[in-house]
mmCIF file of C-alpha atoms in Angstrom:
data_model
loop_
_atom_site.group_PDB
_atom_site.id
_atom_site.type_symbol
_atom_site.label_atom_id
_atom_site.label_comp_id
_atom_site.label_asym_id
_atom_site.label_seq_id
_atom_site.Cartn_x
_atom_site.Cartn_y
_atom_site.Cartn_z
ATOM 1 C CA ASP A 1 0.000 0.000 0.000
ATOM 2 C CA THR A 2 1.733 3.175 -1.198
ATOM 3 C CA GLU A 3 -1.180 5.536 -0.657
ATOM 4 C CA VAL A 4 -1.810 8.603 1.426
ATOM 5 C CA THR A 5 -5.557 8.960 1.881
ATOM 6 C CA GLN A 6 -7.160 12.318 2.627
ATOM 7 C CA THR A 7 -10.735 13.082 3.639
ATOM 8 C CA PRO A 8 -12.857 14.900 2.803
ATOM 9 C CA LYS A 9 -11.975 15.605 -0.850
ATOM 10 C CA HIS A 10 -14.009 18.810 -0.775
ATOM 11 C CA LEU A 11 -15.059 21.004 2.145
ATOM 12 C CA VAL A 12 -17.062 24.210 2.235
ATOM 13 C CA MET A 13 -17.217 26.052 5.545
ATOM 14 C CA GLY A 14 -18.215 29.385 6.973
ATOM 15 C CA MET A 15 -15.840 31.607 8.888
ATOM 16 C CA THR A 16 -17.374 30.610 12.233
ATOM 17 C CA ASN A 17 -17.349 26.853 11.621
ATOM 18 C CA LYS A 18 -15.026 24.262 13.125
ATOM 19 C CA LYS A 19 -14.005 21.425 10.841
ATOM 20 C CA SER A 20 -11.162 18.929 10.471
ATOM 21 C CA LEU A 21 -9.162 17.468 7.616
ATOM 22 C CA LYS A 22 -7.915 13.906 7.991
ATOM 23 C CA CYS A 23 -4.952 12.047 6.529
ATOM 24 C CA GLU A 24 -3.974 8.392 6.810
ATOM 25 C CA GLN A 25 -1.027 6.307 5.592
ATOM 26 C CA HIS A 26 -0.154 2.656 6.174
ATOM 27 C CA MET A 27 3.365 2.623 4.746
ATOM 28 C CA GLY A 28 5.026 2.697 8.159
ATOM 29 C CA HIS A 29 6.290 6.218 7.515
ATOM 30 C CA ARG A 30 7.331 8.170 10.605
ATOM 31 C CA ALA A 31 7.204 11.678 9.114
ATOM 32 C CA MET A 32 3.994 13.364 8.017
ATOM 33 C CA TYR A 33 3.446 16.816 6.554
ATOM 34 C CA TRP A 34 0.754 19.349 5.811
ATOM 35 C CA TYR A 35 1.168 21.563 2.728
ATOM 36 C CA LYS A 36 -1.089 24.345 1.436
ATOM 37 C CA GLN A 37 -1.425 24.887 -2.312
ATOM 38 C CA LYS A 38 -3.147 27.886 -3.897
ATOM 39 C CA ALA A 39 -4.252 27.760 -7.535
ATOM 40 C CA LYS A 40 -1.366 27.805 -10.039
ATOM 41 C CA LYS A 41 1.195 27.910 -7.190
ATOM 42 C CA PRO A 42 3.591 25.346 -5.719
ATOM 43 C CA PRO A 43 2.837 23.605 -2.406
ATOM 44 C CA GLU A 44 3.885 25.541 0.721
ATOM 45 C CA LEU A 45 4.988 23.672 3.831
ATOM 46 C CA MET A 46 2.820 24.253 6.926
ATOM 47 C CA PHE A 47 3.716 21.572 9.490
ATOM 48 C CA VAL A 48 6.052 18.607 9.899
ATOM 49 C CA TYR A 49 5.483 15.750 12.340
ATOM 50 C CA SER A 50 8.362 13.411 13.081
ATOM 51 C CA TYR A 51 7.658 10.332 15.213
ATOM 52 C CA GLU A 52 4.289 11.851 16.170
ATOM 53 C CA LYS A 53 5.913 15.032 17.478
ATOM 54 C CA LEU A 54 5.538 18.433 15.851
ATOM 55 C CA SER A 55 8.989 19.353 14.585
ATOM 56 C CA ILE A 56 8.295 22.261 12.248
ATOM 57 C CA ASN A 57 5.581 24.921 12.268
ATOM 58 C CA GLU A 58 6.172 27.347 9.425
ATOM 59 C CA SER A 59 4.633 30.343 11.217
ATOM 60 C CA VAL A 60 1.127 29.144 10.470
ATOM 61 C CA PRO A 61 -1.747 31.095 12.122
ATOM 62 C CA SER A 62 -3.284 29.451 15.175
ATOM 63 C CA ARG A 63 -6.613 29.025 13.382
ATOM 64 C CA PHE A 64 -4.898 25.952 11.893
ATOM 65 C CA SER A 65 -4.205 23.324 14.558
ATOM 66 C CA PRO A 66 -2.438 20.076 13.612
ATOM 67 C CA GLU A 67 -2.721 16.830 15.522
ATOM 68 C CA CYS A 68 -0.967 13.487 15.123
ATOM 69 C CA PRO A 69 -2.912 10.872 17.153
ATOM 70 C CA ASN A 70 -0.624 8.013 16.051
ATOM 71 C CA SER A 71 1.994 7.207 13.456
ATOM 72 C CA SER A 72 -0.604 6.531 10.743
ATOM 73 C CA LEU A 73 -2.935 9.482 11.230
ATOM 74 C CA LEU A 74 -2.615 13.227 10.820
ATOM 75 C CA ASN A 75 -5.380 15.748 11.355
ATOM 76 C CA LEU A 76 -5.690 19.451 10.661
ATOM 77 C CA HIS A 77 -8.292 21.219 12.779
ATOM 78 C CA LEU A 78 -9.766 24.374 11.285
ATOM 79 C CA HIS A 79 -11.458 27.177 13.218
ATOM 80 C CA ALA A 80 -12.390 30.768 12.390
ATOM 81 C CA LEU A 81 -10.839 30.603 8.940
ATOM 82 C CA GLN A 82 -10.749 33.467 6.460
ATOM 83 C CA PRO A 83 -11.755 33.389 2.769
ATOM 84 C CA GLU A 84 -8.071 33.687 1.831
ATOM 85 C CA ASP A 85 -7.493 30.307 3.500
ATOM 86 C CA SER A 86 -9.381 28.678 0.630
ATOM 87 C CA ALA A 87 -6.881 26.325 -1.029
ATOM 88 C CA LEU A 88 -5.936 22.700 -1.663
ATOM 89 C CA TYR A 89 -4.521 21.170 1.528
ATOM 90 C CA LEU A 90 -2.094 18.353 0.837
ATOM 91 C CA CYS A 91 -0.918 15.737 3.271
ATOM 92 C CA ALA A 92 2.363 13.922 2.622
ATOM 93 C CA SER A 93 4.480 11.310 4.325
ATOM 94 C CA SER A 94 8.050 10.040 4.103
ATOM 95 C CA HIS A 95 10.001 7.200 5.660
ATOM 96 C CA THR A 96 11.621 9.560 8.165
ATOM 97 C CA SER A 97 12.045 13.291 8.518
ATOM 98 C CA GLU A 98 15.712 12.920 7.547
ATOM 99 C CA GLY A 99 14.852 12.551 3.915
ATOM 100 C CA GLY A 100 13.526 10.349 1.150
ATOM 101 C CA GLU A 101 10.619 10.397 -1.223
ATOM 102 C CA LEU A 102 7.556 12.397 -0.234
ATOM 103 C CA PHE A 103 4.280 10.626 -0.952
ATOM 104 C CA PHE A 104 1.425 13.084 -1.389
ATOM 105 C CA GLY A 105 -2.282 12.509 -0.965
ATOM 106 C CA GLU A 106 -4.763 13.880 -3.482
ATOM 107 C CA GLY A 107 -5.626 16.773 -1.225
ATOM 108 C CA SER A 108 -8.672 18.308 0.414
ATOM 109 C CA ARG A 109 -10.046 21.285 -1.479
ATOM 110 C CA LEU A 110 -11.250 23.830 1.075
ATOM 111 C CA THR A 111 -13.547 26.747 0.347
ATOM 112 C CA VAL A 112 -14.175 29.305 3.096
ATOM 113 C CA LEU A 113 -17.232 31.474 2.570
ATOM 114 C CA GLY B 1 16.797 30.405 2.778
ATOM 115 C CA GLU B 2 16.749 28.424 -0.430
ATOM 116 C CA ASN B 3 15.255 29.983 -3.570
ATOM 117 C CA VAL B 4 14.355 27.877 -6.614
ATOM 118 C CA GLU B 5 13.656 29.470 -9.996
ATOM 119 C CA GLN B 6 11.888 27.402 -12.680
ATOM 120 C CA HIS B 7 11.481 28.100 -16.413
ATOM 121 C CA PRO B 8 9.454 28.194 -18.516
ATOM 122 C CA SER B 9 6.110 28.675 -16.773
ATOM 123 C CA THR B 10 4.301 27.172 -19.781
ATOM 124 C CA LEU B 11 5.721 24.817 -22.411
ATOM 125 C CA SER B 12 3.824 23.564 -25.430
ATOM 126 C CA VAL B 13 5.388 20.816 -27.565
ATOM 127 C CA GLN B 14 4.204 18.542 -30.349
ATOM 128 C CA GLU B 15 3.529 14.941 -29.423
ATOM 129 C CA GLY B 16 6.698 12.929 -29.990
ATOM 130 C CA ASP B 17 9.021 15.896 -29.498
ATOM 131 C CA SER B 18 11.237 16.461 -26.463
ATOM 132 C CA ALA B 19 10.536 18.821 -23.564
ATOM 133 C CA VAL B 20 13.114 20.460 -21.313
ATOM 134 C CA ILE B 21 12.364 22.276 -18.056
ATOM 135 C CA LYS B 22 15.127 24.134 -16.218
ATOM 136 C CA CYS B 23 15.604 25.098 -12.570
ATOM 137 C CA THR B 24 18.241 27.044 -10.672
ATOM 138 C CA TYR B 25 18.796 27.052 -6.922
ATOM 139 C CA SER B 26 20.549 29.484 -4.609
ATOM 140 C CA ASP B 27 21.845 27.458 -1.654
ATOM 141 C CA SER B 28 25.030 25.561 -2.504
ATOM 142 C CA ALA B 29 24.304 23.251 0.464
ATOM 143 C CA SER B 30 21.271 21.776 -1.322
ATOM 144 C CA ASN B 31 21.862 18.095 -1.971
ATOM 145 C CA TYR B 32 18.567 16.602 -3.126
ATOM 146 C CA PHE B 33 16.601 17.602 -6.233
ATOM 147 C CA PRO B 34 13.274 15.873 -6.951
ATOM 148 C CA TRP B 35 10.818 16.494 -9.772
ATOM 149 C CA TYR B 36 7.090 16.167 -9.189
ATOM 150 C CA LYS B 37 4.265 15.824 -11.704
ATOM 151 C CA GLN B 38 0.834 17.112 -10.737
ATOM 152 C CA GLU B 39 -2.169 16.211 -12.853
ATOM 153 C CA LEU B 40 -5.388 18.186 -12.600
ATOM 154 C CA GLY B 41 -7.248 17.409 -9.363
ATOM 155 C CA LYS B 42 -4.476 15.223 -7.958
ATOM 156 C CA GLY B 43 -1.588 15.555 -5.540
ATOM 157 C CA PRO B 44 2.018 15.849 -6.776
ATOM 158 C CA GLN B 45 3.750 12.585 -7.637
ATOM 159 C CA LEU B 46 7.514 12.049 -7.651
ATOM 160 C CA ILE B 47 8.726 11.135 -11.140
ATOM 161 C CA ILE B 48 12.501 11.293 -10.705
ATOM 162 C CA ASP B 49 15.063 12.654 -8.256
ATOM 163 C CA ILE B 50 18.801 13.212 -8.162
ATOM 164 C CA ARG B 51 21.317 13.691 -5.376
ATOM 165 C CA SER B 52 24.290 16.020 -5.466
ATOM 166 C CA ASN B 53 26.846 13.231 -5.864
ATOM 167 C CA VAL B 54 25.385 12.309 -9.288
ATOM 168 C CA GLY B 55 25.424 14.354 -12.509
ATOM 169 C CA GLU B 56 22.716 12.584 -14.465
ATOM 170 C CA LYS B 57 19.961 10.062 -13.916
ATOM 171 C CA LYS B 58 17.670 8.407 -16.434
ATOM 172 C CA ASP B 59 14.436 6.451 -16.175
ATOM 173 C CA GLN B 60 12.992 5.389 -19.537
ATOM 174 C CA ARG B 61 11.818 8.602 -21.278
ATOM 175 C CA ILE B 62 12.708 10.869 -18.358
ATOM 176 C CA ALA B 63 16.154 12.162 -17.425
ATOM 177 C CA VAL B 64 17.475 14.735 -14.989
ATOM 178 C CA THR B 65 20.835 16.490 -15.167
ATOM 179 C CA LEU B 66 22.556 18.425 -12.380
ATOM 180 C CA ASN B 67 25.307 21.026 -12.659
ATOM 181 C CA LYS B 68 26.462 21.776 -9.105
ATOM 182 C CA THR B 69 28.923 24.455 -10.173
ATOM 183 C CA ALA B 70 26.259 26.456 -11.971
ATOM 184 C CA LYS B 71 23.586 25.443 -9.435
ATOM 185 C CA HIS B 72 21.083 24.340 -12.009
ATOM 186 C CA PHE B 73 19.255 21.131 -12.868
ATOM 187 C CA SER B 74 16.991 20.170 -15.737
ATOM 188 C CA LEU B 75 14.248 17.679 -16.566
ATOM 189 C CA HIS B 76 14.267 16.123 -20.022
ATOM 190 C CA ILE B 77 11.261 14.217 -21.383
ATOM 191 C CA THR B 78 11.733 12.492 -24.740
ATOM 192 C CA GLU B 79 9.077 11.140 -27.134
ATOM 193 C CA THR B 80 6.360 13.094 -25.335
ATOM 194 C CA GLN B 81 2.882 11.589 -25.096
ATOM 195 C CA PRO B 82 -0.518 13.152 -24.305
ATOM 196 C CA GLU B 83 -0.406 11.689 -20.780
ATOM 197 C CA ASP B 84 2.705 13.792 -20.098
ATOM 198 C CA SER B 85 0.475 16.898 -20.030
ATOM 199 C CA ALA B 86 0.551 18.182 -16.435
ATOM 200 C CA VAL B 87 2.215 20.736 -14.155
ATOM 201 C CA TYR B 88 5.801 19.844 -13.262
ATOM 202 C CA PHE B 89 7.531 21.170 -10.137
ATOM 203 C CA CYS B 90 11.228 21.056 -9.399
ATOM 204 C CA ALA B 91 12.400 21.259 -5.805
ATOM 205 C CA ALA B 92 15.567 21.470 -3.746
ATOM 206 C CA SER B 93 16.439 20.447 -0.217
ATOM 207 C CA ILE B 94 19.523 20.668 2.002
ATOM 208 C CA SER B 95 18.448 17.662 4.023
ATOM 209 C CA GLY B 96 17.547 15.098 1.407
ATOM 210 C CA GLY B 97 13.941 16.254 1.402
ATOM 211 C CA GLY B 98 13.667 15.823 5.134
ATOM 212 C CA ALA B 99 12.463 17.820 8.078
ATOM 213 C CA ASP B 100 12.900 21.190 6.479
ATOM 214 C CA GLY B 101 10.685 20.021 3.668
ATOM 215 C CA LEU B 102 11.325 21.046 0.129
ATOM 216 C CA THR B 103 11.577 24.411 -1.592
ATOM 217 C CA PHE B 104 9.556 24.165 -4.786
ATOM 218 C CA GLY B 105 9.895 26.061 -8.028
ATOM 219 C CA LYS B 106 6.795 27.848 -9.314
ATOM 220 C CA GLY B 107 5.900 25.059 -11.725
ATOM 221 C CA THR B 108 5.781 24.488 -15.489
ATOM 222 C CA HIS B 109 2.529 23.724 -17.258
ATOM 223 C CA LEU B 110 3.490 21.231 -19.977
ATOM 224 C CA ILE B 111 1.026 20.941 -22.851
ATOM 225 C CA ILE B 112 1.436 18.130 -25.367
ATOM 226 C CA GLN B 113 -0.161 19.070 -28.688
ATOM 227 C CA PRO B 114 -1.545 16.097 -30.676
#
């Protein structure tokens, strides 16, 4: 199994809503990542988890809250988002945080009204 | 921090012709250079990568070359096919693509004309 599975594929939420994005991998990878991708732009790193511990937070606003319940799961909790947060949110994993191929999921397309 | 420049932003080639996409990087400590292909509505997928101790790598119709002195690397696709149409991103990393993540170029939209 070489897949990173993300749910939901599409999400529409209001600025006062609380929602979560979910990511799962069963490749035994110990590093997991959240990226944000705006239309016609490259992915931008948001968070890195290594061995279930947050190792990098790229100055992301606190309205985005990551969580890594176990080595296979990664969540991104969303609260009080702004319309400019609308984007494709990509989850990725790699064998370790020291390097190696990044496997990306297909993304969750978020629209904030 | 690292800065990766990618050209061209759009490339249109006839089916069967070759396509070349070029990237330059700024940090001489970068040692890992992957190329990702992103089809519409999908996440990026690694197609080939190269490390700084190698000058060229080939995988069937795809090749990547690296010039460490000039700090640039290129993707070459030969005998292009319609399924090669996608956005291609180059990237660079000083840690083998690890904890600091990757710095991506802005992407090249490759269009294969039938």
